[in-house]
Coordinates of N, CA, C and O in Angstrom, one line a residue:
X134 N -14.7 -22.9 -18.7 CA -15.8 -23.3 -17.8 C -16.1 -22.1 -16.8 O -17.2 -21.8 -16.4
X135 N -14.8 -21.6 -16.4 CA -15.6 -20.4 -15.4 C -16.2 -18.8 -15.7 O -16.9 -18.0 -15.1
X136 N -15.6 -19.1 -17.1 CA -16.2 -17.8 -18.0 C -17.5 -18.2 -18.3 O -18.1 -17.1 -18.3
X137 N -18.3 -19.2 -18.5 CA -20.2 -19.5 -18.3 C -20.4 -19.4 -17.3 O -21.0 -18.3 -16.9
X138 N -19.9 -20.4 -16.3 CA -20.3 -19.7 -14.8 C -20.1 -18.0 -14.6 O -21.2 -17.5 -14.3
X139 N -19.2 -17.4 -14.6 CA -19.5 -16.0 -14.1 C -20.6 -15.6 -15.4 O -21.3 -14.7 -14.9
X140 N -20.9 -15.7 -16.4 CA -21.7 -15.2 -17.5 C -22.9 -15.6 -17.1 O -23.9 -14.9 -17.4
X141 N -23.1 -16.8 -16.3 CA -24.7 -17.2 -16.2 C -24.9 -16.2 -15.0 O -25.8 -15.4 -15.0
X142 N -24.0 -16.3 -14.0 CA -24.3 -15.5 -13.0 C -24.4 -14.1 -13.4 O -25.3 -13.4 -12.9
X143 N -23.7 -13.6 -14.5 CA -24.0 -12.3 -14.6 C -25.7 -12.0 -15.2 O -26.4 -11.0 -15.1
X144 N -26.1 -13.5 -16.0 CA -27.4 -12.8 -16.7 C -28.8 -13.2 -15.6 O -29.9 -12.7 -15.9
X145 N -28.7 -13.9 -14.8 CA -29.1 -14.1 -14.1 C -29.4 -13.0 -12.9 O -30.5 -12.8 -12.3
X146 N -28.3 -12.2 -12.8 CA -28.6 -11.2 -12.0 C -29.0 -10.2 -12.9 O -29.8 -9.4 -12.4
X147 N -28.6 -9.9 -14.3 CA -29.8 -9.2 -14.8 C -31.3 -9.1 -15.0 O -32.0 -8.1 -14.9
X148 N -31.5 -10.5 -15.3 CA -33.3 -10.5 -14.6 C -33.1 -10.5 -13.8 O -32.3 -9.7 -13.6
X149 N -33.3 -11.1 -12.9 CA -33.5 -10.4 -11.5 C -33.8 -9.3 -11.2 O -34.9 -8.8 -10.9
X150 N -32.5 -8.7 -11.4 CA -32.7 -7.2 -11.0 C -33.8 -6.1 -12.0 O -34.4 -5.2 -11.5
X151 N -33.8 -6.7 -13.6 CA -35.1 -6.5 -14.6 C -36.4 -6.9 -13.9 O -37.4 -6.1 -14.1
X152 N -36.6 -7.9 -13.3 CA -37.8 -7.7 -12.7 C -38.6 -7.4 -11.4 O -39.7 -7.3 -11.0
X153 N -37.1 -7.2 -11.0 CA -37.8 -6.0 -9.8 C -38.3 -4.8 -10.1 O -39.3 -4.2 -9.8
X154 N -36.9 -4.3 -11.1 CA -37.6 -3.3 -11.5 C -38.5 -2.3 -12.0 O -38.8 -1.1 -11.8
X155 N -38.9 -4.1 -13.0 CA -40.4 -3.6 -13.8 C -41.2 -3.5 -12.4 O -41.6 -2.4 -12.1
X156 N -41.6 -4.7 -11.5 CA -42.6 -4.9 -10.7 C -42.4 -3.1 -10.2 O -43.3 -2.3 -10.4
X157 N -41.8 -2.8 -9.8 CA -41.3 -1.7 -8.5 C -42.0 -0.4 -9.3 O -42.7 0.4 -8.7
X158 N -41.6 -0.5 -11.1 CA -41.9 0.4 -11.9 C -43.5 0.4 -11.5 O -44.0 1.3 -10.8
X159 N -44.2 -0.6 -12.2 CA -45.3 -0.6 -13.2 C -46.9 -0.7 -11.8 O -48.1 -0.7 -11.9
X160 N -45.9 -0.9 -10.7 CA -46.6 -1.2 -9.4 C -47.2 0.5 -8.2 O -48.2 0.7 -7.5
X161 N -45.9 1.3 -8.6 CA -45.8 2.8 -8.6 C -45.8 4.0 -9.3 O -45.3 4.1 -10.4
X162 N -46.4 4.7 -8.8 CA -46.0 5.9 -9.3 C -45.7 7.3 -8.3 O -45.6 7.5 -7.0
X163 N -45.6 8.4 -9.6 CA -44.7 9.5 -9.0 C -46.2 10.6 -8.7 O -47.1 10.9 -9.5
X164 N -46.2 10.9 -7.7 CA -46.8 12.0 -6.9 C -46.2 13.2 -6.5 O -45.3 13.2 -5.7
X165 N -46.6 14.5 -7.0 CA -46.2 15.5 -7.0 C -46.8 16.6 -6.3 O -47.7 17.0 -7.0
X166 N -46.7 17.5 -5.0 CA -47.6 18.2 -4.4 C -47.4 19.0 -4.5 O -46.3 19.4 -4.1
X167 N -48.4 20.1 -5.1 CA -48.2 21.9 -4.9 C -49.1 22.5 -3.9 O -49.8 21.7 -3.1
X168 N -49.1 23.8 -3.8 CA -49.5 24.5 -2.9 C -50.1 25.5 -3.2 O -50.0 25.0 -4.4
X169 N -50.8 26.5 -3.4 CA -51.4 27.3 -3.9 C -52.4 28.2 -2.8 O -52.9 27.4 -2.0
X170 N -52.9 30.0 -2.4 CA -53.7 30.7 -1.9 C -54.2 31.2 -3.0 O -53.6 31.5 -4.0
X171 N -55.8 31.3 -3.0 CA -56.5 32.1 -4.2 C -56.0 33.8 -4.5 O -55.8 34.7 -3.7
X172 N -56.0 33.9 -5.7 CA -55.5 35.2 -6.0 C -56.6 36.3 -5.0 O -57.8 36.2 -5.0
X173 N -56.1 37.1 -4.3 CA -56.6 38.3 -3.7 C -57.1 38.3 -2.2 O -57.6 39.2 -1.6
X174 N -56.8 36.4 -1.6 CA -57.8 36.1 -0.2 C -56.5 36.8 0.6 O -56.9 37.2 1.7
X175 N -55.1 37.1 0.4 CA -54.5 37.5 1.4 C -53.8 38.7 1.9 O -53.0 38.9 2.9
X176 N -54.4 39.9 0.7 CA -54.4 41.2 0.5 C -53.0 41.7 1.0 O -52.1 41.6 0.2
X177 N -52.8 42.2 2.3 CA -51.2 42.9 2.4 C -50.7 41.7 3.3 O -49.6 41.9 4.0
X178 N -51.3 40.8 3.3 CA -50.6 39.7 4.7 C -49.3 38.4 3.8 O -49.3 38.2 2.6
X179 N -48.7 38.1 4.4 CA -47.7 37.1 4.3 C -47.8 35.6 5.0 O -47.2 35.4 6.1
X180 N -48.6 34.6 4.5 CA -48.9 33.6 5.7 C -48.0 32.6 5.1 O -48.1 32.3 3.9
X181 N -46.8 32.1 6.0 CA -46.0 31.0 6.4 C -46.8 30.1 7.0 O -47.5 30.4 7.9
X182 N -46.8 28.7 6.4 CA -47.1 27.6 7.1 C -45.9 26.4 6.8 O -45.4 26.0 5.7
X183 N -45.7 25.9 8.1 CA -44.7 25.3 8.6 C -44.9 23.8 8.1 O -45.4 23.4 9.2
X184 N -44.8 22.7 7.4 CA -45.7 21.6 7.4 C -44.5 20.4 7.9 O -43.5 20.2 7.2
X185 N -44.6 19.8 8.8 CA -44.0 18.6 9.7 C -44.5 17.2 8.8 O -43.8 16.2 8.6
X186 N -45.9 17.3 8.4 CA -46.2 15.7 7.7 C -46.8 15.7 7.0 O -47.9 16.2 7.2
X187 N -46.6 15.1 5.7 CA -47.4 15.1 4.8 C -48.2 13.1 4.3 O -47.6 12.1 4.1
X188 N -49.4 13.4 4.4 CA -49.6 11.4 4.4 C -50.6 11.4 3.0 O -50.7 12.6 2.6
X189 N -51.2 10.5 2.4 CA -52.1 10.3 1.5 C -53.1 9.4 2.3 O -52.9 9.1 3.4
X190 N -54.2 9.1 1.6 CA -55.2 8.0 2.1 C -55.3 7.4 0.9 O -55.8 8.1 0.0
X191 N -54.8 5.9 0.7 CA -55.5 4.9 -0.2 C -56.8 4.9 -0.1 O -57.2 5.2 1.0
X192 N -57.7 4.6 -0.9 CA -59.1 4.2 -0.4 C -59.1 2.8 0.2 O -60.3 2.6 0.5
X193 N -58.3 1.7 0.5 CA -58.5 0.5 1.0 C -58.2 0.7 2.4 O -58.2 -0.3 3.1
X194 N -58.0 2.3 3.2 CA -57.9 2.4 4.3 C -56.7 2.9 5.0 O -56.7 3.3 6.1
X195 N -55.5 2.7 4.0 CA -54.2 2.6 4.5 C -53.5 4.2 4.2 O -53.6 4.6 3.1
X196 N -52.9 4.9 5.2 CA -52.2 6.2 4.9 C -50.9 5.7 4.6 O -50.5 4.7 5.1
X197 N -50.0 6.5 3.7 CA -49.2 6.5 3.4 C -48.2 7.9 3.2 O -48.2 8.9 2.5
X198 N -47.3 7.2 4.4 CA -46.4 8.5 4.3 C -46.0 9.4 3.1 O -45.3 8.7 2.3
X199 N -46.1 10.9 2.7 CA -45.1 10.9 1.5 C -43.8 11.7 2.3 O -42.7 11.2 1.8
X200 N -43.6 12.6 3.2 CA -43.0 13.2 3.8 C -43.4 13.5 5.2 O -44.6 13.7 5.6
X201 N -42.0 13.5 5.9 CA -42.1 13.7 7.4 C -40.8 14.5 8.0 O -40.3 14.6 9.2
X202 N -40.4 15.2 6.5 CA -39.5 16.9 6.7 C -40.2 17.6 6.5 O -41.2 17.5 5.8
X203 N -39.8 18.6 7.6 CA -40.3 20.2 7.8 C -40.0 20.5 6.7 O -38.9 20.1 6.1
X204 N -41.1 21.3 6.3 CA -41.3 22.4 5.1 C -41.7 23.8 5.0 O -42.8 23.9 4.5
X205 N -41.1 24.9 5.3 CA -41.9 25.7 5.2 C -42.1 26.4 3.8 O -41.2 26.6 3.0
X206 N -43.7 26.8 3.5 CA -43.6 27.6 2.4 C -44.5 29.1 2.4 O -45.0 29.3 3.5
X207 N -44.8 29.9 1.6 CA -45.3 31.1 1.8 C -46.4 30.9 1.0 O -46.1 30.7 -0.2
X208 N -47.7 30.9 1.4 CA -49.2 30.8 0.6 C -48.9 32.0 0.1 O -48.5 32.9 0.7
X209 N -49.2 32.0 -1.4 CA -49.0 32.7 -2.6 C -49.9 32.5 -3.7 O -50.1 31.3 -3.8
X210 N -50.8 33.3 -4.6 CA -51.6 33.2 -5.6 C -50.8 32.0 -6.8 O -51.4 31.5 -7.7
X211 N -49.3 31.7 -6.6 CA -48.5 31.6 -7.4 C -48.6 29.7 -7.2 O -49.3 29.4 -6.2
X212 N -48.2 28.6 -7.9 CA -48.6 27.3 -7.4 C -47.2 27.2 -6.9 O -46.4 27.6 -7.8
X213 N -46.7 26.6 -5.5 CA -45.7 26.4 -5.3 C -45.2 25.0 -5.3 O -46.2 24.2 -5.3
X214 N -44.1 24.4 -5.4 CA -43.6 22.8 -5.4 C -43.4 22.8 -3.9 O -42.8 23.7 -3.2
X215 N -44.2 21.6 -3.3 CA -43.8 20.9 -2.0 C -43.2 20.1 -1.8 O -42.3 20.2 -1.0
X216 N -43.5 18.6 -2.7 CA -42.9 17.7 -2.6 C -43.3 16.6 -3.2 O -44.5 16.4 -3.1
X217 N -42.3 15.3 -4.0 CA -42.9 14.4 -4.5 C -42.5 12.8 -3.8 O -41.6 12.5 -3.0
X218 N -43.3 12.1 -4.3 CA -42.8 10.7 -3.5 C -43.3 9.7 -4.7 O -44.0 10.2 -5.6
X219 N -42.8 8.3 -4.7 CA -43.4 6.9 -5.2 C -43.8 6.7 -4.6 O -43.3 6.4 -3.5
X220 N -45.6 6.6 -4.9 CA -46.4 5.7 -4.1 C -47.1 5.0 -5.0 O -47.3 5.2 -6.2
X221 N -47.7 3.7 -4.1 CA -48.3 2.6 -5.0 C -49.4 3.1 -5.9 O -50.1 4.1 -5.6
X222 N -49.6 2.2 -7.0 CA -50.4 2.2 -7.6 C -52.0 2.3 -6.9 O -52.4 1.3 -6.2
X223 N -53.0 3.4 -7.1 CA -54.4 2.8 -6.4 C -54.8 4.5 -6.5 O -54.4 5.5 -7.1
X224 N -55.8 4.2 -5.8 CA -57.1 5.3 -5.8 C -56.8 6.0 -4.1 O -56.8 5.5 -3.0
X225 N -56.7 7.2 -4.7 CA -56.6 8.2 -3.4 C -57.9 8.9 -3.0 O -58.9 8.9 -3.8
X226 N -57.9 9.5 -2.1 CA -59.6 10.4 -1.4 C -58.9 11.3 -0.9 O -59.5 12.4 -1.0
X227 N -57.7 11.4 -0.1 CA -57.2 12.6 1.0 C -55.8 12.8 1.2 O -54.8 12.2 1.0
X228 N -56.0 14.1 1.8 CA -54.2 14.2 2.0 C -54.1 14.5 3.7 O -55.0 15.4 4.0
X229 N -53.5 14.1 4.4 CA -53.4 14.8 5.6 C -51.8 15.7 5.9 O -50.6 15.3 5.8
X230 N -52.2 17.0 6.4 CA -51.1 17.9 6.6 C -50.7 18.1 7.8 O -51.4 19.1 8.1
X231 N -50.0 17.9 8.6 CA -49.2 18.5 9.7 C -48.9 19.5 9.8 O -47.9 19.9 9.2
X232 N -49.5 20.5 10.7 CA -48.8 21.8 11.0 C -48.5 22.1 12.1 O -49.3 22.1 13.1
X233 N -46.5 22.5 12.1 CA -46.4 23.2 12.9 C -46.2 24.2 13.7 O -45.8 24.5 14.9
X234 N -46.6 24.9 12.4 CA -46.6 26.9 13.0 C -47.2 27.3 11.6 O -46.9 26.7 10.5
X235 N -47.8 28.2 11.8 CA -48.2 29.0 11.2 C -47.5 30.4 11.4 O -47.1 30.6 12.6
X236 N -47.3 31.3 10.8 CA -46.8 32.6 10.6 C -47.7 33.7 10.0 O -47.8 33.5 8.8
X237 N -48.2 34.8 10.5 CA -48.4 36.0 9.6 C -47.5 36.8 9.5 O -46.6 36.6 10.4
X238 N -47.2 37.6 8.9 CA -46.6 38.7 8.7 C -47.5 39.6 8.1 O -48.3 39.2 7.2
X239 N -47.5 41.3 8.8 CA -48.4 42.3 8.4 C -47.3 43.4 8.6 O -47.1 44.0 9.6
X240 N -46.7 43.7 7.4 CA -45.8 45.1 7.7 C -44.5 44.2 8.7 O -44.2 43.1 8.3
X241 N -44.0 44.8 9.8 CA -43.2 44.3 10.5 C -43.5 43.6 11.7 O -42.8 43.4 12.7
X242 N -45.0 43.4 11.4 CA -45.7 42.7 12.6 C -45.3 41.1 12.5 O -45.5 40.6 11.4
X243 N -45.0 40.7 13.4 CA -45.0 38.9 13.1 C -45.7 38.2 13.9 O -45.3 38.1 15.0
X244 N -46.8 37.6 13.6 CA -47.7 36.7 14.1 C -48.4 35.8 14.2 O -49.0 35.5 13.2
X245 N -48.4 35.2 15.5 CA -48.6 33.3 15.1 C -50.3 33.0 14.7 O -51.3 33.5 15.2
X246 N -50.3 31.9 13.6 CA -51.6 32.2 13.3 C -52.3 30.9 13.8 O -51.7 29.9 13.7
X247 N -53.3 30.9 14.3 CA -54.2 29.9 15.2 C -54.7 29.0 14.1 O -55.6 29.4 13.5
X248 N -54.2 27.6 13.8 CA -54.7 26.4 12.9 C -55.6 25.2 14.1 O -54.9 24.6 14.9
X249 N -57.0 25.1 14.0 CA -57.9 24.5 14.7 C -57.0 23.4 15.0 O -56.0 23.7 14.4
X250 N -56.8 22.3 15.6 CA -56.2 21.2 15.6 C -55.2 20.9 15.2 O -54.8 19.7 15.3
X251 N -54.4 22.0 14.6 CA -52.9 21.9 13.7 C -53.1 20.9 12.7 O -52.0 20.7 12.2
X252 N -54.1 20.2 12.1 CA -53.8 19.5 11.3 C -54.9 19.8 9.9 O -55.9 20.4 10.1
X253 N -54.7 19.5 8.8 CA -55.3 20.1 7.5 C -55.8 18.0 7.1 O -54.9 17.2 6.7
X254 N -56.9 17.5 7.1 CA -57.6 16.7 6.6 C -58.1 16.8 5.5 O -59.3 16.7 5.5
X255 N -57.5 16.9 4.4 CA -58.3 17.6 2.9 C -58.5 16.2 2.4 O -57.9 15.2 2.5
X256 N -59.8 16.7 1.6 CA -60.6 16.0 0.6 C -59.9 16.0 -1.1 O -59.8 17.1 -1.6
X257 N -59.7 15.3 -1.7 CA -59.1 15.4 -3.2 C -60.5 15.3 -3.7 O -61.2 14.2 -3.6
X258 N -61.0 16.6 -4.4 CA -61.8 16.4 -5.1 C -61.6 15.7 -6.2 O -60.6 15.9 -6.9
X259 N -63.0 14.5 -6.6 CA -63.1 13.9 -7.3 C -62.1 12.6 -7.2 O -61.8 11.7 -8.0
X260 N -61.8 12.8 -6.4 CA -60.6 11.9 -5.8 C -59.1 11.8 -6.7 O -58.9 12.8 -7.3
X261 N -58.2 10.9 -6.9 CA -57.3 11.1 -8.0 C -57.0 9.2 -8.0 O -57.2 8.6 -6.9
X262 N -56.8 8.5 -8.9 CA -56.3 7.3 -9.5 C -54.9 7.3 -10.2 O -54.7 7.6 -11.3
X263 N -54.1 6.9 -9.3 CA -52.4 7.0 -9.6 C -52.0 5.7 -10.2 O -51.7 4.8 -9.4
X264 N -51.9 5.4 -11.9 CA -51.6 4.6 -12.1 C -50.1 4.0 -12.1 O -49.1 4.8 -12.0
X265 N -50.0 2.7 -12.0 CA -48.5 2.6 -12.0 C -47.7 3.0 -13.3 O -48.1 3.0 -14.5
X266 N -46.6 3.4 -12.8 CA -45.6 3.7 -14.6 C -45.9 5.4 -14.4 O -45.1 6.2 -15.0
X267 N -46.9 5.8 -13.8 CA -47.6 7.4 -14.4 C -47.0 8.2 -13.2 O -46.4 7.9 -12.3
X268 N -47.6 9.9 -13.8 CA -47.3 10.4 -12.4 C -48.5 11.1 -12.2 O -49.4 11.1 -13.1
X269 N -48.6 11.7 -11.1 CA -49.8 12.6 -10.9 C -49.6 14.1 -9.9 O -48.9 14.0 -8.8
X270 N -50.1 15.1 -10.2 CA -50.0 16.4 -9.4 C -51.3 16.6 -8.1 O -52.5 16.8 -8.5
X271 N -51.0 16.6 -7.1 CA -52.4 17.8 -6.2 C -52.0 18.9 -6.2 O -50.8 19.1 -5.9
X272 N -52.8 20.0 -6.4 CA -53.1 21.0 -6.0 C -53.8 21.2 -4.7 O -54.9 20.8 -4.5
X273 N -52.9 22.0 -3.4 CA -54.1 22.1 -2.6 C -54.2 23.3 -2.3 O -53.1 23.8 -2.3
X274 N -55.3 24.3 -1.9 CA -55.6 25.5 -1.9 C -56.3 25.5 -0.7 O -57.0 24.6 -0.1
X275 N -55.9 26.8 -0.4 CA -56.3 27.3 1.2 C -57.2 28.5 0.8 O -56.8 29.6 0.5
X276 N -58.3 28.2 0.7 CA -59.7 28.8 0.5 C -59.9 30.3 1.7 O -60.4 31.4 1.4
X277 N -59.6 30.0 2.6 CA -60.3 30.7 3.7 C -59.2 31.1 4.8 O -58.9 30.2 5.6
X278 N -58.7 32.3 5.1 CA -58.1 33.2 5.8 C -59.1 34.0 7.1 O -59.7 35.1 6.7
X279 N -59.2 33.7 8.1 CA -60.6 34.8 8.5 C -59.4 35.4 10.2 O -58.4 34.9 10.6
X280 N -60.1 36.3 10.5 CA -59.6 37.6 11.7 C -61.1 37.2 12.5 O -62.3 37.1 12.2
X281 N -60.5 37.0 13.6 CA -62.4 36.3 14.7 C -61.1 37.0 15.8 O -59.9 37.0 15.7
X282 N -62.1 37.4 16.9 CA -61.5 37.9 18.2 C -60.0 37.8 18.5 O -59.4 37.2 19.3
X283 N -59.5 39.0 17.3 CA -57.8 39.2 17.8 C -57.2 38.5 17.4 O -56.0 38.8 17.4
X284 N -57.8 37.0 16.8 CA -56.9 36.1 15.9 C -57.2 36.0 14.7 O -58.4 36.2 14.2
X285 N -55.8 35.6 14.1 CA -55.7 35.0 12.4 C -56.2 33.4 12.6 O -55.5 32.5 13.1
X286 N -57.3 33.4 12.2 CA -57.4 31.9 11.8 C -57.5 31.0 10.5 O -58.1 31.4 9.5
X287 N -56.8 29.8 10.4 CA -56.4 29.4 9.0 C -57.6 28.1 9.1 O -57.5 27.1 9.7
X288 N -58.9 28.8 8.0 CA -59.9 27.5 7.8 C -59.4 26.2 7.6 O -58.5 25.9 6.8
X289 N -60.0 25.4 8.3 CA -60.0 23.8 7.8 C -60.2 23.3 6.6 O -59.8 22.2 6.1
X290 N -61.1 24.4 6.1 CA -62.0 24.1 4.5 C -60.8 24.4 3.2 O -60.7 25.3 2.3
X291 N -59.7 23.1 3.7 CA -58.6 23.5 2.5 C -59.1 21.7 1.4 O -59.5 20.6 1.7
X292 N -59.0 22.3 -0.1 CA -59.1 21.2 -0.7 C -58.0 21.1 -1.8 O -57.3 21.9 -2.2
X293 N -58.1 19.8 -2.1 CA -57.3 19.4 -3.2 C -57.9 19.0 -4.6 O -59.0 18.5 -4.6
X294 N -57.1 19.1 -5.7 CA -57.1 18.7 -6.8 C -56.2 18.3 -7.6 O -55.0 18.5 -7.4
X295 N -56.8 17.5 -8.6 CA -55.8 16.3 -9.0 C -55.4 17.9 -10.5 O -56.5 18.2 -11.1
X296 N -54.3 18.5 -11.0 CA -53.8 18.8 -12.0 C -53.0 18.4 -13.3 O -52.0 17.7 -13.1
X297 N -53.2 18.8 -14.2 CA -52.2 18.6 -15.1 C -50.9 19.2 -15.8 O -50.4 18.4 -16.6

């Protein structure tokens, strides 16, 4: 008799725990972010950007955290890995970036580079649709590096794209 009892209890906690799973699976997916500067916009310079937060925008209105570790990485022609998260199932429009430092480097010069509001509001072109079960890549690219009175400034005009 207590060999069914522990046996029901064992199969019992296997669904269970089978249909969280599926739900948790088929409800999510895997989000993957790279990084990317266009080949040739950064000539002899080295730009570090520091990134404190990384969020998505559902289109039903809701941001969703994917990270809120510092990251620093080096804009490079090259696509770099940032970071991935499970996020729900739905249709994305934006990413929002946190920054908090910027860095140049010119030779042995080191210098802080002036980001408008410290924060990067990017548009996912074409938007991206993350189904559940699936995963998906952004690319985001920093278009525009510009020198205006004595400062490095890092354009706002950064966008994203959904890759494969």
């Amino acid at each position: 008799m207590n060999k069914l009892i522990v046996i029901g209890v064992v199969l019992i906690l296997i669904i269970v725990g089978g249909v969280y799973y599926g739900y948790y699976y088929f409800s999510t997916g895997n989000l993957n972010i790279y990084i990317q500067d266009p080949p040739g916009n950064l000539q002899n310079l080295k730009i570090y950007l520091t990134i404190s937060s990384i969020m998505i925008h559902k289109i039903n209105g809701s941001w969703i955290t994917i990270s809120n570790k510092s990251i620093t990485v080096l804009l490079t022609s090259n696509i770099t890995f940032i970071t991935s998260a499970r996020i729900p199932a739905g249709e994305y429009n934006e990413v929002f970036l946190e920054i908090s430092s910027a860095q140049v480097v010119m030779g042995n010069l080191n210098i802080s580079a002036k980001i408008p509001s410290g924060v990067f509001k990017i548009h996912i072109i074409n938007g991206m649709y993350l189904k559940g079960g699936s995963s998906e890549s952004l690319l985001i690219s920093f278009p525009h590096v510009t020198f205006a009175n004595g400062e490095i400034i890092i354009s706002p005009s950064v966008t994203a794209k959904v890759i494969s």
